[in-house]
CSV table of C-alpha atoms and ligand atoms in Angstrom, one decimal:
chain,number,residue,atom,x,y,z
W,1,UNK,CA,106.2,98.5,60.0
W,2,UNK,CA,105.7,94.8,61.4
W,3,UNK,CA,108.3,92.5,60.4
W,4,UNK,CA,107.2,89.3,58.5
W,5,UNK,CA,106.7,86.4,60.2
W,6,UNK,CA,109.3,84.1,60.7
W,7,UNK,CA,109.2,80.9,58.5
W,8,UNK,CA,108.4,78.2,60.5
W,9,UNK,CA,111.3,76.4,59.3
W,10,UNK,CA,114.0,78.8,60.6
W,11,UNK,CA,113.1,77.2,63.8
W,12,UNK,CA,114.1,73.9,63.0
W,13,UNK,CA,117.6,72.4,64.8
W,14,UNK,CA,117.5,75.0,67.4
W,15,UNK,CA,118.1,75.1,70.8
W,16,UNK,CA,115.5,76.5,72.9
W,17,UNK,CA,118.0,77.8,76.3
W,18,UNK,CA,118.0,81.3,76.8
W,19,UNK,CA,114.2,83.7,75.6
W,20,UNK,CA,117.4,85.9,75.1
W,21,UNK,CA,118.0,84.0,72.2
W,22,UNK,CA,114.7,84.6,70.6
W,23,UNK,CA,113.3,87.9,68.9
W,24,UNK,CA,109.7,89.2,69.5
W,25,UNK,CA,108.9,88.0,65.8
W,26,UNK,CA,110.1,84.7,66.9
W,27,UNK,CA,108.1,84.9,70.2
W,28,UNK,CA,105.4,85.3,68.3
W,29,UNK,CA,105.1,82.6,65.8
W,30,UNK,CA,105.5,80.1,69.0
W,31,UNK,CA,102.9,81.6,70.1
W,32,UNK,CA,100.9,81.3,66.6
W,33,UNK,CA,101.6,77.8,66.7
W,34,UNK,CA,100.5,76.8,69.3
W,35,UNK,CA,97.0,78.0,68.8
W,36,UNK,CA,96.9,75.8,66.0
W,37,UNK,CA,98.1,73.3,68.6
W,38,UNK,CA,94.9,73.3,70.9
W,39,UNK,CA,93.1,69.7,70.8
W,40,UNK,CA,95.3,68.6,67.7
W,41,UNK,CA,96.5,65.1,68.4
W,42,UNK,CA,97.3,64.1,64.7
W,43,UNK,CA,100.8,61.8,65.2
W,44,UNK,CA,103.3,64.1,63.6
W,45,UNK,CA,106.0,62.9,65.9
W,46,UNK,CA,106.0,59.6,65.0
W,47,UNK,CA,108.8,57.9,65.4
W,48,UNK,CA,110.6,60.8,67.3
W,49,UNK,CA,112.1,60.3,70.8
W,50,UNK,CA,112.0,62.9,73.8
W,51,UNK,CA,115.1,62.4,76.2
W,52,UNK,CA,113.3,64.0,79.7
W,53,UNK,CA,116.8,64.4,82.2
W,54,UNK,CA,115.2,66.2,85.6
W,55,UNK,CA,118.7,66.7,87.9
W,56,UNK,CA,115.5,68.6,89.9
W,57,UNK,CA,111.4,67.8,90.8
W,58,UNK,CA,109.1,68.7,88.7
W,59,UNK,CA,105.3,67.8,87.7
W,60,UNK,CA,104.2,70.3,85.6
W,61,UNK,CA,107.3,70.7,83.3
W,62,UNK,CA,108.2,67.0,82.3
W,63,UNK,CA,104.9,65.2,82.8
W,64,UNK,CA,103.5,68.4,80.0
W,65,UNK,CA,106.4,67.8,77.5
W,66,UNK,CA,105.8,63.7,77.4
W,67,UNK,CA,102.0,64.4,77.2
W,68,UNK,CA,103.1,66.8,74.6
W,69,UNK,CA,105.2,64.4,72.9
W,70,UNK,CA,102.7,61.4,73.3
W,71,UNK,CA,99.7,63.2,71.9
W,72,UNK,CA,101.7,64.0,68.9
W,73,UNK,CA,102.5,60.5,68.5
W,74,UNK,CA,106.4,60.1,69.6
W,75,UNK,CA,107.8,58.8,72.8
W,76,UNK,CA,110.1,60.3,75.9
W,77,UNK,CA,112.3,58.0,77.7
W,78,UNK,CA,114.7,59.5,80.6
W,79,UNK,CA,114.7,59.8,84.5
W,80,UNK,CA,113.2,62.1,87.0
W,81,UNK,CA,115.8,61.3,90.0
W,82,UNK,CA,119.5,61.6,88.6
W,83,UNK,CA,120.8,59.4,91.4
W,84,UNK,CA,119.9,56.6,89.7
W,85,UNK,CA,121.8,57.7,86.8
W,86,UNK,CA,125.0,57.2,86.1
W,87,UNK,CA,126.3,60.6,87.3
W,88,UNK,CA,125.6,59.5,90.6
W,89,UNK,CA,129.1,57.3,89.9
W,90,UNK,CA,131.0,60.5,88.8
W,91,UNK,CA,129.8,61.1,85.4
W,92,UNK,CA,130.2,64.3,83.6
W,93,UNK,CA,126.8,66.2,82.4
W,94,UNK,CA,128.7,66.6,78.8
W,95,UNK,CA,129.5,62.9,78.7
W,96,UNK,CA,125.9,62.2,79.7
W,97,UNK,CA,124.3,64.0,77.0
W,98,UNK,CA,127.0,62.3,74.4
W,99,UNK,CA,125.4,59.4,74.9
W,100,UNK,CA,122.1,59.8,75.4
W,101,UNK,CA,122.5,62.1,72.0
W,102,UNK,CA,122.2,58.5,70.1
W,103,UNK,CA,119.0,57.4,72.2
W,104,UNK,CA,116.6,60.3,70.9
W,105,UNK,CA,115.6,63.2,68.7
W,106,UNK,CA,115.4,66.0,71.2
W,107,UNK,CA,116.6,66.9,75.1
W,108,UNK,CA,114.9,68.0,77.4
W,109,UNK,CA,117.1,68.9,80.9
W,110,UNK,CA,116.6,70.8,83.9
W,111,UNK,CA,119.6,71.1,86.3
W,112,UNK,CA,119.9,73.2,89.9
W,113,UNK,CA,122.9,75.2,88.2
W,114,UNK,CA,122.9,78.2,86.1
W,115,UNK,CA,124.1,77.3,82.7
W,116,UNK,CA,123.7,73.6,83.0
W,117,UNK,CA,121.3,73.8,80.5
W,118,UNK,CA,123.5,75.9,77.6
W,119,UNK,CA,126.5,73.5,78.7
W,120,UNK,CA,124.3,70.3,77.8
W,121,UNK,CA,123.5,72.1,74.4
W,122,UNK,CA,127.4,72.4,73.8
W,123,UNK,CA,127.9,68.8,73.9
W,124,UNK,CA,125.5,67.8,71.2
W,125,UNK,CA,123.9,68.8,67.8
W,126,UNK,CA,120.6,68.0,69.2
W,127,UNK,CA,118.1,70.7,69.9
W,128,UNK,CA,118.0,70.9,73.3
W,129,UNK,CA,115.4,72.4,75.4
W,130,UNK,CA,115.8,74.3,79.2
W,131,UNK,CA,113.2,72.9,81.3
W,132,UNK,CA,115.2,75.2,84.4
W,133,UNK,CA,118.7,75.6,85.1
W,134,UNK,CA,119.1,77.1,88.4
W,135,UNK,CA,117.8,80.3,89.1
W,136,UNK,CA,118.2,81.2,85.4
W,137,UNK,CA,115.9,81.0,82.9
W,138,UNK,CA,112.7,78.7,82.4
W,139,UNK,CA,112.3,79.5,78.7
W,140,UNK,CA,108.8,76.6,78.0
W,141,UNK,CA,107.5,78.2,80.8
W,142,UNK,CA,107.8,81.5,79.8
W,143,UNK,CA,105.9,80.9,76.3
W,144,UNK,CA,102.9,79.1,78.1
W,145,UNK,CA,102.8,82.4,80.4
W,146,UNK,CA,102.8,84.7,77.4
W,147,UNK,CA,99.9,82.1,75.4
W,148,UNK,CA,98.3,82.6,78.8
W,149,UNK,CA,98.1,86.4,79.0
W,150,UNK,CA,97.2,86.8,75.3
W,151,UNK,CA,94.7,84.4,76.1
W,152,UNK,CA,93.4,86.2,79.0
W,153,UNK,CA,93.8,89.9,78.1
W,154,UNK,CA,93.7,89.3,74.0
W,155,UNK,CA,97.2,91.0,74.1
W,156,UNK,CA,100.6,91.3,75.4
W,157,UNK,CA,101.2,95.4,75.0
W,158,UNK,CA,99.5,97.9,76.6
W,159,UNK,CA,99.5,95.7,80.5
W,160,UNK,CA,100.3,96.5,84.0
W,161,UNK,CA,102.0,93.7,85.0
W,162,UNK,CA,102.8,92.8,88.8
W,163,UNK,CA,105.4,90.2,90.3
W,164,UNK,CA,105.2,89.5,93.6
W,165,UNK,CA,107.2,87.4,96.0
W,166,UNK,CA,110.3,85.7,95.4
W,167,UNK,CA,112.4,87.7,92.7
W,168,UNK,CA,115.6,87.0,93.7
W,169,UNK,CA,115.6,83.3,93.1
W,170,UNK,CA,112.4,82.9,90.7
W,171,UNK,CA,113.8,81.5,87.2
W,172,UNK,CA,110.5,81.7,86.5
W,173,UNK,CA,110.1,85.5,86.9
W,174,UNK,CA,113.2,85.9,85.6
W,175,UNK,CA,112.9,84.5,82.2
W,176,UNK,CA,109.5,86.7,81.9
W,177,UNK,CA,110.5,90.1,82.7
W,178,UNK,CA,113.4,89.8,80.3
W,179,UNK,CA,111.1,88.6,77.3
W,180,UNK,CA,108.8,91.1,78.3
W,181,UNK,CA,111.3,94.3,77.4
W,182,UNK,CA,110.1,93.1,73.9
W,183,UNK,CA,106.9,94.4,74.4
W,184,UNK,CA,105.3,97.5,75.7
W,185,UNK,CA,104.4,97.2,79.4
W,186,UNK,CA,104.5,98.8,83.2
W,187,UNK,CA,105.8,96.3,85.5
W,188,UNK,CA,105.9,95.9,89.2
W,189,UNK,CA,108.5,94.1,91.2
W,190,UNK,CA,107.0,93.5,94.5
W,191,UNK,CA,109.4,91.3,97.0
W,192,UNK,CA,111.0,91.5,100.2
W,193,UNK,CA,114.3,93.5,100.7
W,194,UNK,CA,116.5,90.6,100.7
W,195,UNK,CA,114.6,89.0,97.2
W,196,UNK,CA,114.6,91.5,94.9
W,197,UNK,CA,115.3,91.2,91.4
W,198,UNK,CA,118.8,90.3,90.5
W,199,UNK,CA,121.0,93.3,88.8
W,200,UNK,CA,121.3,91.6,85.5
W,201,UNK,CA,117.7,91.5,85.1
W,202,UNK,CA,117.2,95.1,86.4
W,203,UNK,CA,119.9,96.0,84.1
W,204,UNK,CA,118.1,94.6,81.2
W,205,UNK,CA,114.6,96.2,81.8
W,206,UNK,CA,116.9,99.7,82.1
W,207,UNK,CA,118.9,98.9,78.7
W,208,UNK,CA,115.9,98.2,77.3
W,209,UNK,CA,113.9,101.2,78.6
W,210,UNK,CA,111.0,99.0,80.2
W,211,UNK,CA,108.7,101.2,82.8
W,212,UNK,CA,109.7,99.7,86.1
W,213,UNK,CA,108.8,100.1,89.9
W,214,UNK,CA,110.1,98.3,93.3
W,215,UNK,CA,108.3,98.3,95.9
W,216,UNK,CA,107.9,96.0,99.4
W,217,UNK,CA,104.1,97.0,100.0
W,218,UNK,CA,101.7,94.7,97.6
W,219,UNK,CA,98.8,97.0,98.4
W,220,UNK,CA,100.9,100.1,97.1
W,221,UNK,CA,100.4,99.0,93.5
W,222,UNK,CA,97.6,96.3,93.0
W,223,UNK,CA,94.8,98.7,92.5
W,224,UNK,CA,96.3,99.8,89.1
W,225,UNK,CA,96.8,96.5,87.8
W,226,UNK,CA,96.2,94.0,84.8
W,227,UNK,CA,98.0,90.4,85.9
W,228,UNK,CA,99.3,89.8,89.3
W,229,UNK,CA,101.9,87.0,88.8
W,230,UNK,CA,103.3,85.5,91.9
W,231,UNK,CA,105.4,83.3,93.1
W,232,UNK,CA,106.6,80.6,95.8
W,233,UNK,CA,108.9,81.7,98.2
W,234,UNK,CA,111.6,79.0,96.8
W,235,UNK,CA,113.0,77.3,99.9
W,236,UNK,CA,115.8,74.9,98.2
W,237,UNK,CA,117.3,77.7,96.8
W,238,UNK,CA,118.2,80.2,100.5
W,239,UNK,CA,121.8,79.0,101.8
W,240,UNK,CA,120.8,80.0,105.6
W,241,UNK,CA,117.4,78.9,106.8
W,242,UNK,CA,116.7,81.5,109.0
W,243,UNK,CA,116.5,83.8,106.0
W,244,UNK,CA,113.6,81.3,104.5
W,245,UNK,CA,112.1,81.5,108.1
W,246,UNK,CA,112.4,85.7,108.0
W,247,UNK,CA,110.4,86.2,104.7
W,248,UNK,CA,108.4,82.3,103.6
W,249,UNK,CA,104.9,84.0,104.7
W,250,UNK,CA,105.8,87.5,103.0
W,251,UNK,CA,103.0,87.8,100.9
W,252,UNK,CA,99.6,86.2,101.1
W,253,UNK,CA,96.6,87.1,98.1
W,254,UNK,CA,93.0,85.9,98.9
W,255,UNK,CA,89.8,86.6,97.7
W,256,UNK,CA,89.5,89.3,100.4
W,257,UNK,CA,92.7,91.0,99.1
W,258,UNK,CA,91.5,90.3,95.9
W,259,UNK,CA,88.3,92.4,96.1
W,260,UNK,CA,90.1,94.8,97.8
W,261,UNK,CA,91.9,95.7,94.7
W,262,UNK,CA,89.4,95.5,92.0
W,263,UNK,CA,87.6,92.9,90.3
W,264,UNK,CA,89.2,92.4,86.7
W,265,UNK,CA,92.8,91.2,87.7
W,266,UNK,CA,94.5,88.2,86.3
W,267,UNK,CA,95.7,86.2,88.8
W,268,UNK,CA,99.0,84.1,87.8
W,269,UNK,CA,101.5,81.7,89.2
W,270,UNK,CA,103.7,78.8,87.9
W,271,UNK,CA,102.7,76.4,90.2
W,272,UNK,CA,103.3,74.8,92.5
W,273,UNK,CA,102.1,77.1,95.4
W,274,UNK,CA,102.7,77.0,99.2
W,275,UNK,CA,100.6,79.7,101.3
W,276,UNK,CA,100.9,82.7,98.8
W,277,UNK,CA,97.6,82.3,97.0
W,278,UNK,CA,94.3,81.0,99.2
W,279,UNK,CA,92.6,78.3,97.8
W,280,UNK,CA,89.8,80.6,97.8
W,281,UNK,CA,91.0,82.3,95.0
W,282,UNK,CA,90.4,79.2,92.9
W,283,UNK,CA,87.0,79.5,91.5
W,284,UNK,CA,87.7,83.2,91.2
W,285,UNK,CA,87.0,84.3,87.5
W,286,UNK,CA,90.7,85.8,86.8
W,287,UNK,CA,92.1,82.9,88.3
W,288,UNK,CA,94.3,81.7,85.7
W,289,UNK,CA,96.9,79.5,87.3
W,290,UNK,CA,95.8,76.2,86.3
W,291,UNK,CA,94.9,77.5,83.0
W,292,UNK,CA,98.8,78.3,82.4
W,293,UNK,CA,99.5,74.6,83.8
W,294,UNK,CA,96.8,73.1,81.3
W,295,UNK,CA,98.0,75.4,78.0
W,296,UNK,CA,101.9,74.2,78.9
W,297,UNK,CA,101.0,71.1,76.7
W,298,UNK,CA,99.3,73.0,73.7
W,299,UNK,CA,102.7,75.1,74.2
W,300,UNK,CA,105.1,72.3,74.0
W,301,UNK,CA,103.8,70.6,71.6
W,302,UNK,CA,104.4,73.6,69.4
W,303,UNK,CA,108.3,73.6,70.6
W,304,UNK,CA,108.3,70.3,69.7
W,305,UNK,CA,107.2,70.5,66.9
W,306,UNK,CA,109.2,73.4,65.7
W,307,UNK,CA,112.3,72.8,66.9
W,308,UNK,CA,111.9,68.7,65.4
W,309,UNK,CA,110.8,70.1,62.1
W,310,UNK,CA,108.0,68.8,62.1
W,311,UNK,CA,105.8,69.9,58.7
W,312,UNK,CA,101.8,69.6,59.3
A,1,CP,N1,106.0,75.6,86.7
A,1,CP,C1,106.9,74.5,86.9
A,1,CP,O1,108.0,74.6,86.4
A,1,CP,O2,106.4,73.5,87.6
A,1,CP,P1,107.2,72.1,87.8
A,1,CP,O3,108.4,72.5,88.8
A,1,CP,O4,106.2,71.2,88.5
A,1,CP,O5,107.7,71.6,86.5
């Protein structure tokens, strides 16, 4: 039996940190939002204040949540470069987000550590929401990826489901395989030796009982294949740079490797990409990547909106 939807409501206050925090139900009424959430620009934020605190870059991430917030009517304030906050003279994140609690409505943070994220989310009784923390989780990001294959394949059971490149160190990736044990899928974890998938998330597909392969060879499995989601080889995150050096031009898709493999794949990435998909690939029909960066603002404008309350 299918489980009632969740009342919008319920969502209301809460935190969006971990998708380990959310059930499939709950997955699933983001997503129903959101469709609602496609051209609306009605200002049901009004009044309501987005606190945007990047510790790391970003384009697509923060410049999505203040159009998010904009189009809905409210505001963002923040910064993009914490040295020229005032942690750069020594203050704590928890002291930070104290005061900053009393400038806004919501928080948005990303942060190069693991946990920064849940730790901000400790020091206030504002929603907060994980825009990244580390190689952790990605949580927005992961909803816009799901609205994006639902999109693309009309459902989010029943896939074959490839990952290929850098697993080890892809919060991205991570935060998707994880929310995809709720559904019923076959994934492929394509990566070089020394970036596979980390235990915990291995662990979880197994506890879970998720169909899983590893494999090193990209040609092995993309002939059987719904979405082939890749990522960049993340750079910032290798302690030795002779690693980077050993595996940054591991994989490489283009419309020749494309056609190779069949014709109705759906071709995903997070953005932003290096080498790993050709710009040739672009104008090719399951090309979806800038369709995920476009549908991150009908997406966060449904977290918004949820976790502010907001009634419509
Ligand atoms: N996908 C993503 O997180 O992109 P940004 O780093 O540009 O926010």
């Amino acid at each position: 039996m299918t489980a009632p939807a969740p009342d919008t409501d319920s969502f209301a206050g809460r935190d969006l940190i971990s998708m380990r925090d959310y059930k499939r139900d709950e997955l699933l009424a983001f997503l129903d939002e959101a469709t609602f959430y496609e051209g609306y620009q009605e200002p049901l934020l009004k009044g309501k204040v987005l606190a945007s605190l990047f510790f790391e870059p970003s384009t697509r991430t923060q410049l999505s949540f203040a159009s998010a917030m904009q189009r809905l009517g409210g505001s963002t304030l923040g910064f993009s470069d914490a040295k020229l906050s005032s942690m750069a003279k020594g203050e704590s994140l928890s002291d930070t987000i104290r005061v900053v609690e009393s400038y806004c409505d919501i928080i948005l943070i990303r942060h190069p550590r693991e946990g920064a994220a849940r730790l901000a989310s400790e020091s206030t009784s504002l929603p907060v929401i994980n825009a990244g923390d580390g190689t952790n989780q990605h949580p927005s990001q992961t909803l816009l990826d799901l609205y994006t294959v639902r999109q693309t394949r009309g459902r989010l059971d029943n896939l074959k489901i490839a990952f290929i490149g850098d697993l080890k160190y892809s919060r991205t990736v991570h935060s998707l395989i994880e929310t995809l044990t709720h559904f019923d899928n076959e994934i492929f974890l394509v990566s070089p030796q020394s970036l596979r998938t980390p235990p915990e998330f291995i662990e979880e597909l197994d506890a879970r009982g998720t169909v899983y392969t590893e494999d090193e060879d990209f040609f092995s499995i993309a002939s059987d294949v719904d979405i082939i989601y890749t990522t960049r080889i993340q750079q910032e995150r290798f302690p030795d740079p002779i690693e980077y050096e050993k595996v940054k031009n591991a994989y490489r898709i283009d419309r020749e490797a494309i056609e190779r493999v069949g014709a109705d794949v759906t071709l995903m990435h997070p953005l932003p990409r290096l080498n790993e998909i050709s710009t040739d690939l672009d104008d090719y029909p399951g090309a979806a990547y800038f369709d995920q960066a476009k549908n991150g603002v009908t997406v966060r404008k449904a977290i918004l909106s949820l976790l502010l309350g907001a009634s419509r």
